[in-house]
Coordinates of C-alpha atoms and ligand atoms in Angstrom, one line a residue:
M1 CA 0.0 0.0 0.0
S2 CA 1.4 3.4 -0.9
I3 CA 0.8 6.6 0.9
R4 CA -0.4 9.5 -1.2
R5 CA -1.4 13.1 -0.5
L6 CA -5.1 13.6 -1.1
P7 CA -6.1 16.1 -3.8
A8 CA -7.4 19.3 -2.4
E9 CA -10.8 18.8 -3.9
L10 CA -11.2 15.5 -2.1
I11 CA -10.0 17.0 1.2
N12 CA -12.6 19.7 0.8
R13 CA -15.3 17.1 0.3
I14 CA -14.3 15.2 3.3
A15 CA -14.3 18.5 5.4
A16 CA -17.7 19.3 3.9
G17 CA -19.0 16.2 5.6
E18 CA -18.0 17.7 8.9
V19 CA -18.8 21.3 8.5
V20 CA -21.8 21.3 6.3
E21 CA -24.0 18.3 6.8
R22 CA -27.3 20.0 5.7
P23 CA -28.5 23.3 4.3
A24 CA -28.9 24.8 7.8
S25 CA -25.2 24.2 8.7
A26 CA -24.1 25.8 5.4
L27 CA -26.4 28.7 6.1
K28 CA -25.0 29.0 9.7
E29 CA -21.4 29.3 8.4
L30 CA -22.4 31.9 5.8
V31 CA -24.3 34.1 8.3
E32 CA -21.4 33.8 10.8
N33 CA -19.0 35.0 8.1
S34 CA -21.2 38.0 7.5
L35 CA -21.3 38.8 11.2
D36 CA -17.5 38.4 11.4
A37 CA -17.2 40.9 8.5
G38 CA -18.9 43.5 10.7
A39 CA -22.3 43.4 8.8
R40 CA -25.0 45.7 10.2
T41 CA -27.7 43.8 8.3
V42 CA -27.8 40.3 7.0
A43 CA -30.5 39.3 4.5
V44 CA -31.1 35.6 4.0
R45 CA -33.2 34.1 1.2
L46 CA -34.0 30.4 0.9
H47 CA -35.8 28.2 -1.6
A48 CA -37.0 24.7 -0.7
G49 CA -35.5 24.8 2.7
G50 CA -32.1 25.8 1.3
L51 CA -31.9 22.7 -0.9
E52 CA -32.4 24.7 -4.0
L53 CA -31.0 28.0 -2.9
I54 CA -29.3 29.7 0.0
D55 CA -28.6 33.4 -0.6
V56 CA -26.8 35.4 2.1
N57 CA -26.4 39.1 1.5
D58 CA -24.5 41.4 3.9
D59 CA -23.2 45.0 4.2
G60 CA -20.0 44.0 5.9
S61 CA -16.4 44.8 5.0
G62 CA -16.4 42.9 1.6
M63 CA -13.4 41.4 0.0
A64 CA -11.0 42.4 -2.7
P65 CA -10.7 40.0 -5.7
E66 CA -7.5 38.5 -4.4
E67 CA -9.0 37.9 -1.0
M68 CA -12.0 36.3 -2.6
R69 CA -9.8 33.8 -4.3
L70 CA -7.9 33.1 -1.1
A71 CA -11.2 32.7 0.8
L72 CA -12.2 29.8 -1.4
E73 CA -8.9 28.0 -0.6
R74 CA -8.7 25.7 2.3
H75 CA -7.4 27.0 5.7
A76 CA -7.3 30.5 4.4
T77 CA -8.7 32.9 7.0
S78 CA -8.4 36.5 7.9
K79 CA -9.4 35.9 11.5
L80 CA -6.3 34.6 13.3
P81 CA -3.9 37.5 12.7
S82 CA -1.6 36.4 15.5
D83 CA -2.1 32.6 15.5
A84 CA -3.8 33.1 18.9
I85 CA -6.2 30.3 18.7
D86 CA -6.9 30.5 22.4
R87 CA -8.3 34.0 22.2
V88 CA -10.8 33.7 19.4
T89 CA -13.7 36.2 19.4
S90 CA -14.9 35.7 15.8
F91 CA -17.3 33.0 14.8
G92 CA -14.9 31.5 12.2
F93 CA -11.2 30.9 12.4
R94 CA -10.7 27.5 10.7
G95 CA -11.0 28.6 7.1
E96 CA -12.9 25.6 6.1
A97 CA -16.5 26.7 5.4
L98 CA -16.3 28.4 2.1
P99 CA -14.1 25.8 0.3
S100 CA -16.2 23.0 1.8
I101 CA -19.5 24.4 0.7
A102 CA -18.1 25.3 -2.8
S103 CA -17.0 21.6 -3.2
V104 CA -20.5 20.3 -2.9
S105 CA -22.6 22.9 -4.7
R106 CA -22.7 25.6 -7.4
L107 CA -21.5 28.7 -5.6
A108 CA -21.4 32.3 -6.7
L109 CA -19.4 34.7 -4.5
E110 CA -19.8 38.4 -5.1
S111 CA -18.0 41.0 -3.0
R112 CA -17.1 44.6 -3.0
T113 CA -15.0 46.7 -0.5
R114 CA -15.8 50.3 0.1
G115 CA -14.3 52.6 -2.6
A116 CA -13.6 49.7 -5.0
D117 CA -15.4 47.9 -7.7
G118 CA -17.3 44.6 -7.2
W119 CA -16.0 41.2 -8.3
R120 CA -17.7 37.8 -8.9
I121 CA -16.3 34.3 -8.8
E122 CA -18.3 31.2 -9.7
I123 CA -17.4 27.7 -8.6
D124 CA -19.0 24.5 -9.7
H125 CA -18.3 21.6 -7.3
G126 CA -14.9 22.9 -6.4
A127 CA -13.9 23.9 -10.0
R128 CA -13.6 27.6 -10.9
V129 CA -16.0 28.4 -13.7
S130 CA -15.6 32.1 -14.2
E131 CA -14.5 35.4 -12.8
S132 CA -15.9 38.8 -13.8
P133 CA -16.7 42.3 -12.5
A134 CA -20.0 42.6 -10.7
A135 CA -22.3 45.4 -9.7
L136 CA -23.3 45.3 -6.0
P137 CA -23.3 47.6 -3.0
P138 CA -20.4 47.3 -0.6
G139 CA -20.5 44.0 1.2
T140 CA -20.7 40.4 0.2
R141 CA -23.3 38.2 -1.4
I142 CA -23.1 34.4 -1.6
R143 CA -25.5 32.2 -3.5
V144 CA -25.4 28.5 -3.0
E145 CA -27.4 26.3 -5.4
G146 CA -28.1 22.6 -5.6
L147 CA -26.3 21.7 -2.3
F148 CA -25.3 18.0 -2.3
D149 CA -27.0 17.4 -5.6
K150 CA -24.0 15.5 -6.8
V151 CA -23.2 13.9 -3.5
P152 CA -25.7 11.0 -3.3
A153 CA -24.3 9.7 0.0
R154 CA -25.1 13.0 1.6
R155 CA -28.3 13.6 -0.2
K156 CA -29.7 10.5 1.3
F157 CA -29.6 11.9 4.8
L158 CA -31.3 15.1 3.9
R159 CA -34.9 15.5 5.0
S160 CA -37.9 17.1 3.3
P161 CA -37.6 20.8 2.3
R162 CA -40.0 21.5 5.2
A163 CA -37.7 19.9 7.8
E164 CA -34.6 21.5 6.3
Y165 CA -36.4 24.8 6.4
A166 CA -37.2 24.3 10.1
A167 CA -33.5 23.7 10.8
C168 CA -32.6 26.8 8.8
L169 CA -35.0 28.9 10.7
D170 CA -33.6 27.6 13.9
A171 CA -30.1 28.5 12.9
V172 CA -31.0 32.0 11.9
K173 CA -32.9 32.5 15.2
R174 CA -29.9 31.4 17.2
L175 CA -27.6 33.8 15.4
A176 CA -30.1 36.6 15.6
M177 CA -30.3 36.1 19.4
A178 CA -26.5 36.0 19.7
R179 CA -26.2 39.3 17.8
S180 CA -29.2 41.5 18.7
D181 CA -27.3 44.6 17.5
V182 CA -27.5 43.3 13.9
G183 CA -30.6 43.5 11.7
F184 CA -31.8 40.3 10.0
T185 CA -34.3 39.3 7.4
L186 CA -35.3 35.8 6.3
D187 CA -37.3 35.0 3.3
H188 CA -38.4 31.5 2.4
D189 CA -39.9 30.6 -1.0
G190 CA -40.6 34.3 -1.6
R191 CA -42.3 34.9 1.8
R192 CA -40.9 37.2 4.5
I193 CA -40.5 35.1 7.6
L194 CA -38.4 37.3 9.9
S195 CA -37.7 41.0 9.9
L196 CA -35.6 42.0 12.9
Q197 CA -34.4 45.5 13.5
P198 CA -31.2 46.0 15.6
T199 CA -32.1 46.1 19.3
D200 CA -31.0 44.9 22.7
A201 CA -30.8 41.3 23.8
P202 CA -33.9 41.1 25.9
S203 CA -36.1 42.6 23.2
R204 CA -34.6 40.3 20.5
V205 CA -35.1 37.3 22.7
A206 CA -38.7 38.4 23.4
E207 CA -39.3 38.7 19.6
L208 CA -38.1 35.2 18.9
L209 CA -39.3 33.2 21.8
S210 CA -42.9 32.3 22.8
H211 CA -44.8 35.5 23.6
E212 CA -46.2 33.6 26.5
L213 CA -42.8 34.1 28.3
D214 CA -44.0 37.6 29.2
R215 CA -46.3 35.9 31.7
H216 CA -44.5 32.6 32.3
G217 CA -40.9 33.6 32.2
V218 CA -38.3 34.3 34.9
G219 CA -35.5 36.8 34.2
I220 CA -31.9 35.6 35.0
D221 CA -28.9 37.7 36.0
C222 CA -26.3 36.2 38.2
A223 CA -22.5 36.2 38.5
R224 CA -19.8 34.3 40.3
D225 CA -16.0 34.0 40.0
G226 CA -15.8 36.1 36.9
L227 CA -18.6 34.2 35.1
R228 CA -21.9 35.9 34.3
L229 CA -25.2 34.4 33.3
T230 CA -28.2 36.4 31.9
G231 CA -31.3 35.6 30.0
V232 CA -34.8 34.2 30.6
I233 CA -36.2 30.8 31.4
S234 CA -39.8 29.5 31.7
L235 CA -41.5 28.7 34.9
P236 CA -41.6 25.0 35.5
T237 CA -45.3 24.9 34.7
F238 CA -44.7 26.4 31.2
N239 CA -42.9 23.6 29.5
R240 CA -42.7 21.8 26.2
G241 CA -42.7 18.2 24.9
M242 CA -39.5 19.0 23.0
A243 CA -36.2 20.6 24.0
D244 CA -36.3 22.7 20.8
Q245 CA -36.8 26.1 22.5
Q246 CA -33.5 26.1 24.4
F247 CA -31.1 28.8 23.1
L248 CA -27.7 28.7 24.8
F249 CA -24.8 31.1 24.2
V250 CA -21.2 31.3 25.4
N251 CA -19.6 34.7 24.8
S252 CA -22.3 35.4 22.2
R253 CA -21.6 32.1 20.3
P254 CA -24.7 29.8 19.9
V255 CA -23.8 26.4 21.3
K256 CA -25.5 23.1 21.9
D257 CA -23.1 22.1 24.6
R258 CA -23.9 19.0 26.6
L259 CA -22.6 20.4 29.9
L260 CA -24.9 23.5 29.5
V261 CA -27.9 21.5 28.5
G262 CA -27.3 19.1 31.4
A263 CA -27.0 22.0 33.9
L264 CA -30.3 23.5 32.6
R265 CA -32.0 20.2 33.0
A266 CA -30.5 19.8 36.5
A267 CA -31.8 23.2 37.6
Y268 CA -35.4 21.9 36.9
R269 CA -34.9 18.6 38.5
D270 CA -38.0 17.7 40.6
L271 CA -39.9 20.7 39.2
I272 CA -40.7 19.3 35.8
A273 CA -41.6 15.8 34.5
R274 CA -38.7 13.9 33.0
D275 CA -40.2 14.0 29.5
R276 CA -40.9 17.7 29.6
H277 CA -38.5 20.6 28.7
P278 CA -38.2 24.2 29.8
I279 CA -37.9 27.1 27.4
A280 CA -34.7 29.1 27.9
A281 CA -32.4 31.7 26.3
L282 CA -29.3 31.9 28.4
F283 CA -26.2 33.9 27.8
L284 CA -23.0 32.9 29.6
E285 CA -20.0 35.2 29.6
V286 CA -16.7 33.6 30.4
P287 CA -13.2 35.1 30.3
L288 CA -11.6 34.0 27.0
E289 CA -8.9 32.0 28.7
E290 CA -11.5 29.9 30.5
V291 CA -13.0 28.4 27.4
D292 CA -11.8 26.5 24.3
V293 CA -14.1 26.9 21.3
N294 CA -11.9 24.8 19.0
V295 CA -13.2 21.3 19.9
H296 CA -15.9 20.8 17.3
P297 CA -15.8 21.5 13.5
A298 CA -19.1 23.3 13.6
K299 CA -18.0 25.0 16.9
T300 CA -21.3 24.2 18.6
E301 CA -19.5 22.6 21.6
V302 CA -17.0 24.2 23.8
R303 CA -14.6 23.1 26.6
F304 CA -14.4 24.9 29.9
R305 CA -11.3 25.0 32.0
D306 CA -13.4 24.7 35.1
P307 CA -16.6 22.8 34.1
A308 CA -17.8 22.5 37.7
A309 CA -17.8 26.3 38.2
V310 CA -19.9 26.7 35.1
R311 CA -22.3 24.0 36.1
G312 CA -22.5 25.4 39.6
L313 CA -23.3 28.9 38.4
I314 CA -26.1 27.7 36.1
V315 CA -27.7 25.2 38.4
G316 CA -27.4 27.4 41.4
G317 CA -28.4 30.6 39.6
L318 CA -31.5 29.2 37.9
R319 CA -32.6 27.2 40.9
H320 CA -32.4 30.3 43.1
S321 CA -34.5 32.4 40.6
L322 CA -37.1 29.6 40.2
D323 CA -37.4 29.2 44.0
E324 CA -37.7 33.0 44.5
E325 CA -40.5 33.0 41.9
S326 CA -42.4 30.2 43.5
Q327 CA -42.1 31.8 46.9
R328 CA -43.5 35.0 45.4
S329 CA -46.6 33.4 44.1
G330 CA -46.8 31.4 47.3
V331 CA -47.0 34.7 49.3
R332 CA -49.6 36.1 47.0
D333 CA -51.8 33.1 47.4
Q334 CA -51.4 33.0 51.2
A335 CA -53.7 35.9 51.4
A336 CA -56.5 33.8 49.9
A337 CA -55.7 30.9 52.2
P338 CA -58.5 31.4 54.8
A339 CA -61.1 31.0 52.1
I340 CA -59.9 27.5 51.2
W341 CA -60.3 26.2 54.7
T342 CA -63.5 24.3 55.0
T343 CA -65.5 23.6 58.2
S344 CA -66.9 20.2 58.9
E345 CA -70.4 21.6 58.4
S346 CA -69.6 22.5 54.8
Y347 CA -67.9 19.2 54.4
E348 CA -71.1 17.3 55.3
R349 CA -73.2 19.5 53.2
D350 CA -70.9 19.0 50.2
F351 CA -70.8 15.3 50.8
E352 CA -74.6 15.0 50.8
Q353 CA -75.0 16.9 47.6
E354 CA -72.4 14.8 45.9
R355 CA -72.8 15.7 42.2
P356 CA -71.7 14.0 39.0
F357 CA -68.2 14.5 37.8
A358 CA -69.2 17.3 35.4
T359 CA -69.0 19.7 38.3
V360 CA -65.3 19.3 38.4
R361 CA -65.1 20.6 34.9
E362 CA -67.5 23.4 35.4
T363 CA -65.6 24.7 38.4
Q364 CA -62.2 24.3 37.0
A365 CA -61.9 27.9 35.9
S366 CA -62.2 29.1 39.4
F367 CA -59.4 26.8 40.7
T368 CA -56.4 28.9 41.8
P369 CA -52.9 27.6 41.9
V370 CA -51.7 27.8 45.5
G371 CA -48.1 26.9 45.6
F372 CA -47.4 25.1 48.8
V373 CA -50.2 26.3 51.0
P374 CA -51.3 23.4 53.1
A375 CA -54.8 22.5 52.2
A376 CA -55.6 19.5 54.3
R377 CA -58.8 19.6 56.4
G378 CA -58.8 17.9 59.7
E379 CA -62.0 16.0 59.9
R380 CA -63.3 13.9 62.7
A381 CA -63.9 10.4 61.2
V382 CA -67.1 9.8 63.0
E383 CA -69.5 9.2 60.2
P384 CA -69.8 5.6 59.1
V385 CA -67.7 5.1 56.0
P386 CA -69.8 4.0 53.0
S387 CA -68.3 1.1 51.2
Y388 CA -66.8 2.8 48.2
P389 CA -63.6 1.0 47.0
L390 CA -61.7 4.3 46.9
G391 CA -63.4 5.6 50.0
V392 CA -64.6 9.0 51.1
A393 CA -62.4 12.1 50.7
R394 CA -61.1 13.3 54.0
G395 CA -58.9 16.1 52.7
Q396 CA -56.2 17.2 50.4
V397 CA -52.4 17.3 51.0
A398 CA -50.0 19.7 49.3
A399 CA -52.8 20.7 47.0
T400 CA -51.9 17.6 45.0
Y401 CA -53.1 14.5 46.8
I402 CA -56.5 13.5 47.9
V403 CA -56.6 11.5 51.1
A404 CA -59.6 9.2 51.4
E405 CA -60.8 6.8 54.1
T406 CA -62.1 3.4 53.1
E407 CA -63.7 0.7 55.3
D408 CA -60.4 -1.0 55.7
G409 CA -57.7 1.7 55.5
L410 CA -56.8 4.9 53.6
V411 CA -56.2 5.7 50.0
I412 CA -54.0 8.5 48.6
V413 CA -54.8 9.7 45.1
D414 CA -52.6 11.8 42.8
Q415 CA -55.3 14.2 41.6
H416 CA -53.6 15.3 38.4
A417 CA -52.5 11.8 37.3
A418 CA -56.0 10.4 38.1
H419 CA -57.9 13.1 36.3
E420 CA -55.7 13.0 33.2
R421 CA -56.5 9.3 33.0
L422 CA -60.2 9.9 33.3
V423 CA -60.1 12.5 30.5
L424 CA -58.2 10.2 28.2
E425 CA -60.6 7.3 28.9
R426 CA -63.6 9.6 28.2
M427 CA -62.1 10.7 25.0
R428 CA -61.4 7.2 24.0
A429 CA -64.9 6.0 24.8
A430 CA -66.3 8.9 22.9
R431 CA -64.2 8.1 19.9
E432 CA -65.1 4.5 19.9
G433 CA -68.8 5.4 20.2
G434 CA -68.3 7.7 17.2
T435 CA -69.6 10.6 19.3
V436 CA -66.8 12.9 20.1
A437 CA -68.4 15.9 21.7
R438 CA -66.9 19.1 20.7
Q439 CA -67.4 22.5 22.3
A440 CA -67.4 25.3 19.7
L441 CA -65.7 28.4 20.8
L442 CA -67.9 31.5 20.6
I443 CA -65.0 33.5 19.4
P444 CA -62.4 31.3 17.6
E445 CA -59.1 31.7 19.3
V446 CA -56.0 32.7 17.3
V447 CA -52.9 30.9 18.4
E448 CA -49.5 32.1 17.2
L449 CA -46.8 29.5 16.6
D450 CA -43.8 29.4 14.4
E451 CA -44.3 28.2 10.9
P452 CA -43.0 24.6 11.2
D453 CA -45.4 24.1 14.1
C454 CA -48.3 25.5 12.1
D455 CA -47.4 23.2 9.2
R456 CA -47.4 20.2 11.5
L457 CA -50.8 21.0 12.9
E458 CA -52.2 21.9 9.5
G459 CA -51.1 18.5 8.3
A460 CA -53.0 16.8 11.1
T461 CA -56.2 18.8 10.8
G462 CA -58.3 15.8 9.8
D463 CA -57.0 13.6 12.6
L464 CA -57.4 16.3 15.2
A465 CA -60.9 16.9 14.1
E466 CA -61.7 13.3 14.8
M467 CA -60.7 14.0 18.4
G468 CA -62.9 17.0 18.6
L469 CA -60.3 19.6 18.0
D470 CA -61.2 21.8 15.1
I471 CA -58.4 24.0 13.8
E472 CA -57.7 25.9 10.7
R473 CA -54.6 27.5 9.3
F474 CA -54.6 31.2 9.7
G475 CA -51.8 32.8 7.9
P476 CA -48.2 31.6 7.9
T477 CA -47.6 31.7 11.6
A478 CA -51.0 31.3 13.2
V479 CA -53.7 28.7 13.7
L480 CA -57.4 29.3 14.4
V481 CA -59.1 27.1 17.0
R482 CA -62.8 26.7 16.4
A483 CA -63.7 23.9 18.7
V484 CA -62.1 21.9 21.5
P485 CA -63.0 18.4 22.7
A486 CA -65.8 18.8 25.3
A487 CA -64.0 16.4 27.6
L488 CA -61.4 19.1 28.1
G489 CA -63.4 21.7 29.8
K490 CA -61.7 25.0 30.0
T491 CA -58.2 24.9 28.5
D492 CA -55.3 27.0 27.4
A493 CA -55.5 26.5 23.6
G494 CA -52.1 28.1 23.0
K495 CA -50.3 25.7 25.2
L496 CA -52.3 22.7 23.9
L497 CA -51.5 23.5 20.3
A498 CA -47.8 24.1 21.1
D499 CA -47.6 20.7 22.8
L500 CA -49.5 18.9 20.1
A501 CA -47.1 20.3 17.5
G502 CA -44.2 19.0 19.6
E503 CA -45.9 15.7 19.9
I504 CA -46.5 15.4 16.1
A505 CA -42.8 16.4 15.5
E506 CA -41.7 13.6 17.8
L507 CA -44.0 11.0 16.4
G508 CA -42.5 11.7 12.9
G509 CA -44.4 11.5 9.6
P510 CA -47.2 14.1 9.6
L511 CA -50.0 11.8 8.7
S512 CA -49.1 8.8 10.7
L513 CA -51.1 10.3 13.5
R514 CA -54.0 7.9 13.1
D515 CA -52.1 5.0 14.6
K516 CA -51.0 7.2 17.3
L517 CA -54.3 8.7 18.3
D518 CA -53.9 7.6 21.9
H519 CA -50.6 9.5 22.1
V520 CA -52.2 12.6 20.9
A521 CA -55.3 12.1 23.0
A522 CA -53.1 11.7 26.0
T523 CA -51.5 15.0 25.3
I524 CA -54.9 16.6 24.9
A525 CA -56.1 14.9 28.1
C526 CA -53.1 16.2 30.1
H527 CA -54.3 19.7 29.3
G528 CA -57.9 19.0 30.5
S529 CA -56.7 17.7 33.8
V530 CA -56.9 19.0 37.2
R531 CA -53.4 20.2 37.8
A532 CA -51.4 19.4 40.9
G533 CA -51.5 22.5 43.0
R534 CA -55.2 23.1 42.7
I535 CA -57.5 23.2 45.7
L536 CA -60.5 20.9 45.3
S537 CA -63.7 21.0 47.2
V538 CA -64.8 17.9 49.0
A539 CA -67.5 17.4 46.5
E540 CA -65.0 17.6 43.7
M541 CA -62.7 15.1 45.4
N542 CA -65.5 12.6 46.0
A543 CA -66.7 13.0 42.4
L544 CA -63.3 12.3 41.2
L545 CA -63.1 9.1 43.3
R546 CA -66.5 7.9 42.1
E547 CA -65.6 8.4 38.5
M548 CA -62.3 6.6 39.0
E549 CA -64.2 3.6 40.4
V550 CA -66.1 3.2 37.2
T551 CA -63.5 4.0 34.6
P552 CA -61.3 1.3 33.1
R553 CA -57.6 1.5 33.6
S554 CA -58.0 4.4 36.1
G555 CA -55.3 2.9 38.4
Q556 CA -52.6 4.1 36.1
C557 CA -51.9 7.5 34.7
N558 CA -51.2 8.0 31.0
H559 CA -47.5 7.7 31.7
G560 CA -47.8 4.4 33.5
R561 CA -47.4 5.6 37.1
P562 CA -50.0 4.6 39.7
T563 CA -52.8 7.1 40.3
W564 CA -53.5 6.0 43.8
V565 CA -51.9 4.0 46.6
K566 CA -53.6 2.3 49.5
L567 CA -52.6 1.7 53.1
A568 CA -54.8 -1.0 54.7
H569 CA -55.4 -0.8 58.5
G570 CA -52.9 -3.7 58.8
D571 CA -50.2 -1.7 56.9
I572 CA -50.8 1.3 59.2
E573 CA -50.5 -0.8 62.2
K574 CA -47.3 -2.3 61.0
L575 CA -45.9 1.3 60.5
F576 CA -46.5 1.9 64.1
G577 CA -45.2 -1.4 65.3
R578 CA -48.5 -2.5 66.6
K579 CA -48.3 -5.8 64.7
Ligands
LIG1 N1 -19.3 37.6 4.1 C1 -18.0 37.8 4.1 N2 -17.5 39.1 4.1 C2 -16.2 39.3 4.2 N3 -15.3 38.3 4.2 C3 -15.7 37.0 4.1 C4 -17.1 36.7 4.1 N4 -17.2 35.4 4.0 C5 -15.9 34.9 4.1 N5 -15.0 35.9 4.1 C6 -13.5 35.7 4.2 O1 -13.3 34.4 3.8 C7 -12.5 33.7 4.8 C8 -12.8 32.3 4.8 O2 -14.1 32.0 5.3 P1 -14.4 30.6 5.9 O3 -14.1 29.6 4.9 O4 -15.8 30.7 6.5 O5 -13.4 30.5 7.1 P2 -13.3 31.2 8.5 O6 -14.7 31.9 8.7 O7 -13.1 30.1 9.4 O8 -12.2 32.2 8.4 C9 -12.8 34.5 6.0 O9 -11.7 34.4 7.0 C10 -13.0 35.9 5.6 O10 -11.8 36.6 5.4
LIG2 MG1 -16.5 31.1 8.4

């Protein structure tokens, strides 16, 4: 076997596999170059999710013809003037992106420095096709067409234009958050998607994240040992089925670093279900010598000199802010606490008038979240206990658990888990009976979502209608809700649709929903459920217990956990060493 040097074109193709794996990664490299060139505005145009065309236009420094030729050569960069790879502040520095992209596409590079004429170079899959003068304003414009068209191995891994577009949108959003001082536009298939004026970081983040964060977000600003963390995170109750709304930055560089993602997750431990994810935009500032950005070809991962300090700051800082927030709402609710204490007279009255389960739904709107205000009632257990399998409600603990007394012991019910199951079973029964009751909204609700989410929901309109959820596309980034399943009662349509879109994305193929109706129904059911943290009246608790007794599979919540546990008299006696 003989050793040979690989031809430059082949090296570029190999590198292309690392740096540009899909349109979104090529787009990211190009926009980063524009930002490094000092652009004040960056205009991006895409066709077919970037598969047909990626066009990035900036008003940055521009390049002279000789620089343009160099830029298309491998490992040619203007960004490491002193070879100081440990002090990089630019996005780029490896000099790989342009030659890599040019080796797997048809690329036209046009550029003009101030006070000089413009120049144009065309490359076809690594080979120079032409050079000529070009008319353009100062700055740089790069058009990339037919990315990977001639690289079948790569083409195979590309997804639909829709999916590639979603990834491109994500890439632009991340860079736009990193550089709020720069203006951005994004057009897809001739439609204006983003139009962002230069502003400050909080306003830019607010423009690009869920508007709901105004109400459901917590601002972050903390510092320790020369590290600083700022940004916004969602309250634990405002979460998503996908971790796609987490935007993390280190020294203004968007990253998807495992250490940071893990720290974010750890901060929410015990506050959020394992399969749910917070929304976050977090900016970490670290002294340059504390972080190495040259560990990943796409530079989305970084290495910290002191990972424990970074993790400590994030977990500690976020946790502290979340705790403070929960205390604040706790204090607010404390004022209302006397009203939720019930005397034994009202207990008896409620019990006699035990009403069907529908009351629970009707009164849901008036439930108030109460943080950790104790809500248990101390009842004298003097009345004979009727022989219901799940017993008679004696009180509520931590606004989350119903404690009931049975003939032979006591039962503790997880109210949210139980109710979620009941809603799912009701929906399932209705579907099987072909009579899904829907509740038309008097005024259809407009829910704003990003375009890929709207596409997902639109693609599932028929299946969702079968479950009683009537929606309609309403412009590129909004969906109209006309009716919701009656089993749901009052619900937050915005949150429901965002979760459903996440669910659909995770289940894959847009119209494979039919087989997965239960999944979707479970997501819907979760929204109609009595949340943990809601005070229930005794009548409501008893109604819940009675419905559980007659509902199949009510012993397990939709996630497979038990909805209730029982301690028989014998078990209690054992606990106290009486037996
Ligand atoms: N939009 C642009 N405006 C000005 N110069 C650019 C632009 N894009 C690329 N360049 C020049 O081309 C060089 C090579 O770019 P690239 O291959 O992305 O490598 P890197 O960004 O790692 O230096 C850059 O260092 C820069 O000098
Ligand atoms: Mg670059």
